[in-house]
Amino acid sequence: AEIAQNEALINNRNVEINKICDDVKDIDSMFKQLATLVKEQQVGLNQIENNLASSSMAVKEGRDQLLEADHY
């Protein structure tokens, strides 16, 4: 009876350990997906930053042209 009880405990622990392993694999997958999303957003942020820099230069050039035209 004691051996059967110990075997049952061992089996229960193995089931729980397997559940924990599956949960860890799920968490790993979620972190990999999160890393992918962060990379994708970084690309978008870089594009926004480049667009802002280009816009800023275009506005400065336009302002300079308006100031020059004002002299005429």
mmCIF file of N, CA, C and O in Angstrom:
data_model
loop_
_atom_site.group_PDB
_atom_site.id
_atom_site.type_symbol
_atom_site.label_atom_id
_atom_site.label_comp_id
_atom_site.label_asym_id
_atom_site.label_seq_id
_atom_site.Cartn_x
_atom_site.Cartn_y
_atom_site.Cartn_z
ATOM 1 N N ALA A 1 0.827 -1.194 0.000
ATOM 2 C CA ALA A 1 0.000 0.000 0.000
ATOM 3 C C ALA A 1 0.869 1.255 0.000
ATOM 4 O O ALA A 1 0.557 2.219 -0.689
ATOM 5 N N GLU A 2 1.952 1.217 0.783
ATOM 6 C CA GLU A 2 2.835 2.379 0.853
ATOM 7 C C GLU A 2 3.553 2.594 -0.480
ATOM 8 O O GLU A 2 3.724 3.736 -0.925
ATOM 9 N N ILE A 3 3.937 1.504 -1.140
ATOM 10 C CA ILE A 3 4.607 1.601 -2.434
ATOM 11 C C ILE A 3 3.656 2.194 -3.472
ATOM 12 O O ILE A 3 4.039 3.079 -4.252
ATOM 13 N N ALA A 4 2.433 1.733 -3.454
ATOM 14 C CA ALA A 4 1.432 2.251 -4.395
ATOM 15 C C ALA A 4 1.188 3.737 -4.140
ATOM 16 O O ALA A 4 1.040 4.523 -5.092
ATOM 17 N N GLN A 5 1.158 4.135 -2.871
ATOM 18 C CA GLN A 5 0.956 5.545 -2.532
ATOM 19 C C GLN A 5 2.136 6.384 -3.020
ATOM 20 O O GLN A 5 1.955 7.469 -3.572
ATOM 21 N N ASN A 6 3.360 5.864 -2.820
ATOM 22 C CA ASN A 6 4.549 6.591 -3.288
ATOM 23 C C ASN A 6 4.569 6.703 -4.811
ATOM 24 O O ASN A 6 4.945 7.742 -5.359
ATOM 25 N N GLU A 7 4.167 5.633 -5.494
ATOM 26 C CA GLU A 7 4.113 5.670 -6.954
ATOM 27 C C GLU A 7 3.081 6.693 -7.433
ATOM 28 O O GLU A 7 3.310 7.405 -8.413
ATOM 29 N N ALA A 8 1.961 6.759 -6.737
ATOM 30 C CA ALA A 8 0.938 7.736 -7.088
ATOM 31 C C ALA A 8 1.467 9.157 -6.891
ATOM 32 O O ALA A 8 1.229 10.048 -7.730
ATOM 33 N N LEU A 9 2.185 9.393 -5.796
ATOM 34 C CA LEU A 9 2.784 10.712 -5.554
ATOM 35 C C LEU A 9 3.796 11.056 -6.636
ATOM 36 O O LEU A 9 3.828 12.194 -7.135
ATOM 37 N N ILE A 10 4.620 10.070 -7.003
ATOM 38 C CA ILE A 10 5.621 10.293 -8.051
ATOM 39 C C ILE A 10 4.933 10.619 -9.373
ATOM 40 O O ILE A 10 5.330 11.546 -10.086
ATOM 41 N N ASN A 11 3.895 9.882 -9.706
ATOM 42 C CA ASN A 11 3.160 10.145 -10.943
ATOM 43 C C ASN A 11 2.526 11.532 -10.926
ATOM 44 O O ASN A 11 2.562 12.256 -11.933
ATOM 45 N N ASN A 12 1.946 11.913 -9.810
ATOM 46 C CA ASN A 12 1.343 13.250 -9.679
ATOM 47 C C ASN A 12 2.399 14.346 -9.851
ATOM 48 O O ASN A 12 2.153 15.359 -10.506
ATOM 49 N N ARG A 13 3.562 14.116 -9.255
ATOM 50 C CA ARG A 13 4.640 15.106 -9.389
ATOM 51 C C ARG A 13 5.095 15.204 -10.830
ATOM 52 O O ARG A 13 5.351 16.302 -11.332
ATOM 53 N N ASN A 14 5.199 14.066 -11.497
ATOM 54 C CA ASN A 14 5.601 14.085 -12.902
ATOM 55 C C ASN A 14 4.591 14.845 -13.750
ATOM 56 O O ASN A 14 4.967 15.612 -14.644
ATOM 57 N N VAL A 15 3.312 14.648 -13.487
ATOM 58 C CA VAL A 15 2.267 15.370 -14.213
ATOM 59 C C VAL A 15 2.407 16.867 -13.965
ATOM 60 O O VAL A 15 2.338 17.675 -14.904
ATOM 61 N N GLU A 16 2.610 17.256 -12.720
ATOM 62 C CA GLU A 16 2.750 18.675 -12.381
ATOM 63 C C GLU A 16 4.016 19.264 -13.004
ATOM 64 O O GLU A 16 4.000 20.399 -13.495
ATOM 65 N N ILE A 17 5.110 18.510 -12.988
ATOM 66 C CA ILE A 17 6.358 18.982 -13.594
ATOM 67 C C ILE A 17 6.162 19.183 -15.098
ATOM 68 O O ILE A 17 6.612 20.182 -15.663
ATOM 69 N N ASN A 18 5.470 18.264 -15.731
ATOM 70 C CA ASN A 18 5.194 18.398 -17.166
ATOM 71 C C ASN A 18 4.326 19.623 -17.452
ATOM 72 O O ASN A 18 4.533 20.324 -18.451
ATOM 73 N N LYS A 19 3.367 19.902 -16.568
ATOM 74 C CA LYS A 19 2.544 21.101 -16.726
ATOM 75 C C LYS A 19 3.404 22.363 -16.621
ATOM 76 O O LYS A 19 3.240 23.309 -17.394
ATOM 77 N N ILE A 20 4.315 22.365 -15.661
ATOM 78 C CA ILE A 20 5.208 23.518 -15.484
ATOM 79 C C ILE A 20 6.081 23.694 -16.721
ATOM 80 O O ILE A 20 6.274 24.813 -17.212
ATOM 81 N N CYS A 21 6.597 22.597 -17.258
ATOM 82 C CA CYS A 21 7.418 22.668 -18.477
ATOM 83 C C CYS A 21 6.612 23.253 -19.634
ATOM 84 O O CYS A 21 7.119 24.098 -20.386
ATOM 85 N N ASP A 22 5.376 22.812 -19.774
ATOM 86 C CA ASP A 22 4.520 23.356 -20.837
ATOM 87 C C ASP A 22 4.271 24.841 -20.637
ATOM 88 O O ASP A 22 4.298 25.625 -21.603
ATOM 89 N N ASP A 23 4.047 25.245 -19.385
ATOM 90 C CA ASP A 23 3.826 26.666 -19.090
ATOM 91 C C ASP A 23 5.069 27.495 -19.414
ATOM 92 O O ASP A 23 4.967 28.603 -19.961
ATOM 93 N N VAL A 24 6.244 26.959 -19.088
ATOM 94 C CA VAL A 24 7.492 27.672 -19.376
ATOM 95 C C VAL A 24 7.670 27.809 -20.886
ATOM 96 O O VAL A 24 8.074 28.866 -21.385
ATOM 97 N N LYS A 25 7.342 26.767 -21.641
ATOM 98 C CA LYS A 25 7.427 26.844 -23.100
ATOM 99 C C LYS A 25 6.460 27.899 -23.639
ATOM 100 O O LYS A 25 6.794 28.637 -24.567
ATOM 101 N N ASP A 26 5.262 27.962 -23.065
ATOM 102 C CA ASP A 26 4.290 28.976 -23.480
ATOM 103 C C ASP A 26 4.810 30.387 -23.203
ATOM 104 O O ASP A 26 4.688 31.287 -24.040
ATOM 105 N N ILE A 27 5.405 30.567 -22.030
ATOM 106 C CA ILE A 27 5.957 31.880 -21.666
ATOM 107 C C ILE A 27 7.098 32.243 -22.610
ATOM 108 O O ILE A 27 7.200 33.390 -23.068
ATOM 109 N N ASP A 28 7.946 31.277 -22.937
ATOM 110 C CA ASP A 28 9.037 31.505 -23.884
ATOM 111 C C ASP A 28 8.485 31.975 -25.229
ATOM 112 O O ASP A 28 8.983 32.925 -25.822
ATOM 113 N N SER A 29 7.452 31.318 -25.685
ATOM 114 C CA SER A 29 6.826 31.687 -26.952
ATOM 115 C C SER A 29 6.270 33.103 -26.894
ATOM 116 O O SER A 29 6.423 33.889 -27.844
ATOM 117 N N MET A 30 5.636 33.458 -25.788
ATOM 118 C CA MET A 30 5.077 34.805 -25.635
ATOM 119 C C MET A 30 6.176 35.861 -25.667
ATOM 120 O O MET A 30 6.019 36.918 -26.289
ATOM 121 N N PHE A 31 7.305 35.588 -24.996
ATOM 122 C CA PHE A 31 8.402 36.556 -24.994
ATOM 123 C C PHE A 31 8.994 36.711 -26.387
ATOM 124 O O PHE A 31 9.371 37.819 -26.788
ATOM 125 N N LYS A 32 9.074 35.612 -27.135
ATOM 126 C CA LYS A 32 9.581 35.710 -28.505
ATOM 127 C C LYS A 32 8.637 36.540 -29.363
ATOM 128 O O LYS A 32 9.082 37.354 -30.174
ATOM 129 N N GLN A 33 7.334 36.347 -29.188
ATOM 130 C CA GLN A 33 6.359 37.153 -29.933
ATOM 131 C C GLN A 33 6.463 38.620 -29.540
ATOM 132 O O GLN A 33 6.384 39.517 -30.391
ATOM 133 N N LEU A 34 6.638 38.874 -28.247
ATOM 134 C CA LEU A 34 6.787 40.250 -27.767
ATOM 135 C C LEU A 34 8.037 40.897 -28.364
ATOM 136 O O LEU A 34 8.006 42.058 -28.786
ATOM 137 N N ALA A 35 9.129 40.139 -28.427
ATOM 138 C CA ALA A 35 10.363 40.665 -29.009
ATOM 139 C C ALA A 35 10.152 41.026 -30.470
ATOM 140 O O ALA A 35 10.639 42.061 -30.948
ATOM 141 N N THR A 36 9.407 40.209 -31.187
ATOM 142 C CA THR A 36 9.107 40.490 -32.591
ATOM 143 C C THR A 36 8.291 41.769 -32.716
ATOM 144 O O THR A 36 8.571 42.626 -33.571
ATOM 145 N N LEU A 37 7.292 41.931 -31.863
ATOM 146 C CA LEU A 37 6.468 43.144 -31.894
ATOM 147 C C LEU A 37 7.292 44.387 -31.589
ATOM 148 O O LEU A 37 7.120 45.430 -32.228
ATOM 149 N N VAL A 38 8.182 44.274 -30.626
ATOM 150 C CA VAL A 38 9.028 45.419 -30.267
ATOM 151 C C VAL A 38 9.917 45.805 -31.446
ATOM 152 O O VAL A 38 10.065 46.992 -31.770
ATOM 153 N N LYS A 39 10.493 44.795 -32.126
ATOM 154 C CA LYS A 39 11.327 45.089 -33.299
ATOM 155 C C LYS A 39 10.513 45.775 -34.389
ATOM 156 O O LYS A 39 10.974 46.725 -35.008
ATOM 157 N N GLU A 40 9.305 45.265 -34.628
ATOM 158 C CA GLU A 40 8.449 45.861 -35.650
ATOM 159 C C GLU A 40 8.112 47.311 -35.301
ATOM 160 O O GLU A 40 8.098 48.181 -36.167
ATOM 161 N N GLN A 41 7.840 47.567 -34.042
ATOM 162 C CA GLN A 41 7.512 48.937 -33.635
ATOM 163 C C GLN A 41 8.730 49.837 -33.735
ATOM 164 O O GLN A 41 8.605 51.022 -34.050
ATOM 165 N N GLN A 42 9.910 49.289 -33.481
ATOM 166 C CA GLN A 42 11.126 50.091 -33.589
ATOM 167 C C GLN A 42 11.324 50.557 -35.024
ATOM 168 O O GLN A 42 11.702 51.701 -35.263
ATOM 169 N N VAL A 43 11.045 49.680 -35.975
ATOM 170 C CA VAL A 43 11.151 50.066 -37.389
ATOM 171 C C VAL A 43 10.200 51.229 -37.674
ATOM 172 O O VAL A 43 10.586 52.214 -38.313
ATOM 173 N N GLY A 44 8.976 51.123 -37.182
ATOM 174 C CA GLY A 44 8.010 52.202 -37.370
ATOM 175 C C GLY A 44 8.464 53.494 -36.718
ATOM 176 O O GLY A 44 8.327 54.576 -37.301
ATOM 177 N N LEU A 45 9.001 53.404 -35.533
ATOM 178 C CA LEU A 45 9.489 54.603 -34.833
ATOM 179 C C LEU A 45 10.655 55.233 -35.584
ATOM 180 O O LEU A 45 10.748 56.469 -35.678
ATOM 181 N N ASN A 46 11.530 54.399 -36.131
ATOM 182 C CA ASN A 46 12.649 54.937 -36.916
ATOM 183 C C ASN A 46 12.139 55.681 -38.146
ATOM 184 O O ASN A 46 12.666 56.742 -38.499
ATOM 185 N N GLN A 47 11.113 55.140 -38.788
ATOM 186 C CA GLN A 47 10.534 55.813 -39.960
ATOM 187 C C GLN A 47 9.918 57.145 -39.568
ATOM 188 O O GLN A 47 10.078 58.145 -40.282
ATOM 189 N N ILE A 48 9.222 57.172 -38.448
ATOM 190 C CA ILE A 48 8.626 58.422 -37.965
ATOM 191 C C ILE A 48 9.717 59.442 -37.674
ATOM 192 O O ILE A 48 9.613 60.621 -38.054
ATOM 193 N N GLU A 49 10.786 59.000 -37.029
ATOM 194 C CA GLU A 49 11.891 59.899 -36.713
ATOM 195 C C GLU A 49 12.516 60.475 -37.988
ATOM 196 O O GLU A 49 12.781 61.680 -38.075
ATOM 197 N N ASN A 50 12.714 59.607 -38.984
ATOM 198 C CA ASN A 50 13.274 60.083 -40.260
ATOM 199 C C ASN A 50 12.336 61.067 -40.945
ATOM 200 O O ASN A 50 12.782 62.077 -41.505
ATOM 201 N N ASN A 51 11.042 60.781 -40.911
ATOM 202 C CA ASN A 51 10.064 61.689 -41.516
ATOM 203 C C ASN A 51 10.052 63.037 -40.815
ATOM 204 O O ASN A 51 9.943 64.087 -41.465
ATOM 205 N N LEU A 52 10.162 63.027 -39.494
ATOM 206 C CA LEU A 52 10.202 64.289 -38.745
ATOM 207 C C LEU A 52 11.443 65.103 -39.105
ATOM 208 O O LEU A 52 11.373 66.327 -39.276
ATOM 209 N N ALA A 53 12.570 64.416 -39.233
ATOM 210 C CA ALA A 53 13.808 65.118 -39.587
ATOM 211 C C ALA A 53 13.681 65.719 -40.982
ATOM 212 O O ALA A 53 14.074 66.877 -41.211
ATOM 213 N N SER A 54 13.131 64.955 -41.920
ATOM 214 C CA SER A 54 12.949 65.462 -43.290
ATOM 215 C C SER A 54 11.985 66.636 -43.307
ATOM 216 O O SER A 54 12.217 67.640 -43.998
ATOM 217 N N SER A 55 10.901 66.516 -42.552
ATOM 218 C CA SER A 55 9.917 67.601 -42.492
ATOM 219 C C SER A 55 10.522 68.857 -41.901
ATOM 220 O O SER A 55 10.285 69.967 -42.385
ATOM 221 N N SER A 56 11.314 68.669 -40.871
ATOM 222 C CA SER A 56 11.954 69.811 -40.225
ATOM 223 C C SER A 56 12.872 70.538 -41.205
ATOM 224 O O SER A 56 12.871 71.768 -41.282
ATOM 225 N N MET A 57 13.636 69.767 -41.975
ATOM 226 C CA MET A 57 14.533 70.392 -42.959
ATOM 227 C C MET A 57 13.729 71.095 -44.048
ATOM 228 O O MET A 57 14.092 72.190 -44.480
ATOM 229 N N ALA A 58 12.647 70.466 -44.486
ATOM 230 C CA ALA A 58 11.821 71.086 -45.530
ATOM 231 C C ALA A 58 11.201 72.380 -45.034
ATOM 232 O O ALA A 58 11.139 73.373 -45.768
ATOM 233 N N VAL A 59 10.755 72.399 -43.786
ATOM 234 C CA VAL A 59 10.172 73.623 -43.213
ATOM 235 C C VAL A 59 11.231 74.717 -43.122
ATOM 236 O O VAL A 59 10.977 75.887 -43.456
ATOM 237 N N LYS A 60 12.440 74.339 -42.694
ATOM 238 C CA LYS A 60 13.519 75.330 -42.607
ATOM 239 C C LYS A 60 13.848 75.895 -43.987
ATOM 240 O O LYS A 60 13.989 77.108 -44.158
ATOM 241 N N GLU A 61 13.936 75.024 -44.984
ATOM 242 C CA GLU A 61 14.220 75.483 -46.345
ATOM 243 C C GLU A 61 13.100 76.394 -46.856
ATOM 244 O O GLU A 61 13.361 77.432 -47.483
ATOM 245 N N GLY A 62 11.862 76.010 -46.565
ATOM 246 C CA GLY A 62 10.726 76.840 -46.977
ATOM 247 C C GLY A 62 10.758 78.196 -46.300
ATOM 248 O O GLY A 62 10.488 79.233 -46.931
ATOM 249 N N ARG A 63 11.097 78.195 -45.024
ATOM 250 C CA ARG A 63 11.191 79.459 -44.279
ATOM 251 C C ARG A 63 12.279 80.343 -44.869
ATOM 252 O O ARG A 63 12.081 81.540 -45.083
ATOM 253 N N ASP A 64 13.426 79.730 -45.161
ATOM 254 C CA ASP A 64 14.532 80.494 -45.753
ATOM 255 C C ASP A 64 14.121 81.085 -47.096
ATOM 256 O O ASP A 64 14.448 82.243 -47.402
ATOM 257 N N GLN A 65 13.399 80.311 -47.902
ATOM 258 C CA GLN A 65 12.954 80.805 -49.206
ATOM 259 C C GLN A 65 11.950 81.947 -49.048
ATOM 260 O O GLN A 65 11.975 82.917 -49.807
ATOM 261 N N LEU A 66 11.067 81.831 -48.069
ATOM 262 C CA LEU A 66 10.101 82.909 -47.817
ATOM 263 C C LEU A 66 10.805 84.183 -47.359
ATOM 264 O O LEU A 66 10.451 85.292 -47.779
ATOM 265 N N LEU A 67 11.794 84.031 -46.502
ATOM 266 C CA LEU A 67 12.555 85.204 -46.049
ATOM 267 C C LEU A 67 13.284 85.849 -47.215
ATOM 268 O O LEU A 67 13.351 87.077 -47.335
ATOM 269 N N GLU A 68 13.867 85.011 -48.091
ATOM 270 C CA GLU A 68 14.572 85.545 -49.263
ATOM 271 C C GLU A 68 13.590 86.238 -50.206
ATOM 272 O O GLU A 68 13.886 87.314 -50.740
ATOM 273 N N ALA A 69 12.429 85.645 -50.393
ATOM 274 C CA ALA A 69 11.416 86.242 -51.286
ATOM 275 C C ALA A 69 10.900 87.545 -50.710
ATOM 276 O O ALA A 69 10.530 88.454 -51.455
ATOM 277 N N ASP A 70 10.883 87.647 -49.399
ATOM 278 C CA ASP A 70 10.386 88.867 -48.747
ATOM 279 C C ASP A 70 11.303 90.060 -49.038
ATOM 280 O O ASP A 70 10.859 91.197 -49.005
ATOM 281 N N HIS A 71 12.562 89.774 -49.302
ATOM 282 C CA HIS A 71 13.518 90.858 -49.594
ATOM 283 C C HIS A 71 13.259 91.488 -50.948
ATOM 284 O O HIS A 71 13.695 92.586 -51.214
ATOM 285 N N TYR A 72 12.552 90.795 -51.838
ATOM 286 C CA TYR A 72 12.329 91.316 -53.194
ATOM 287 C C TYR A 72 11.118 92.140 -53.237
ATOM 288 O O TYR A 72 10.212 92.469 -53.198
#
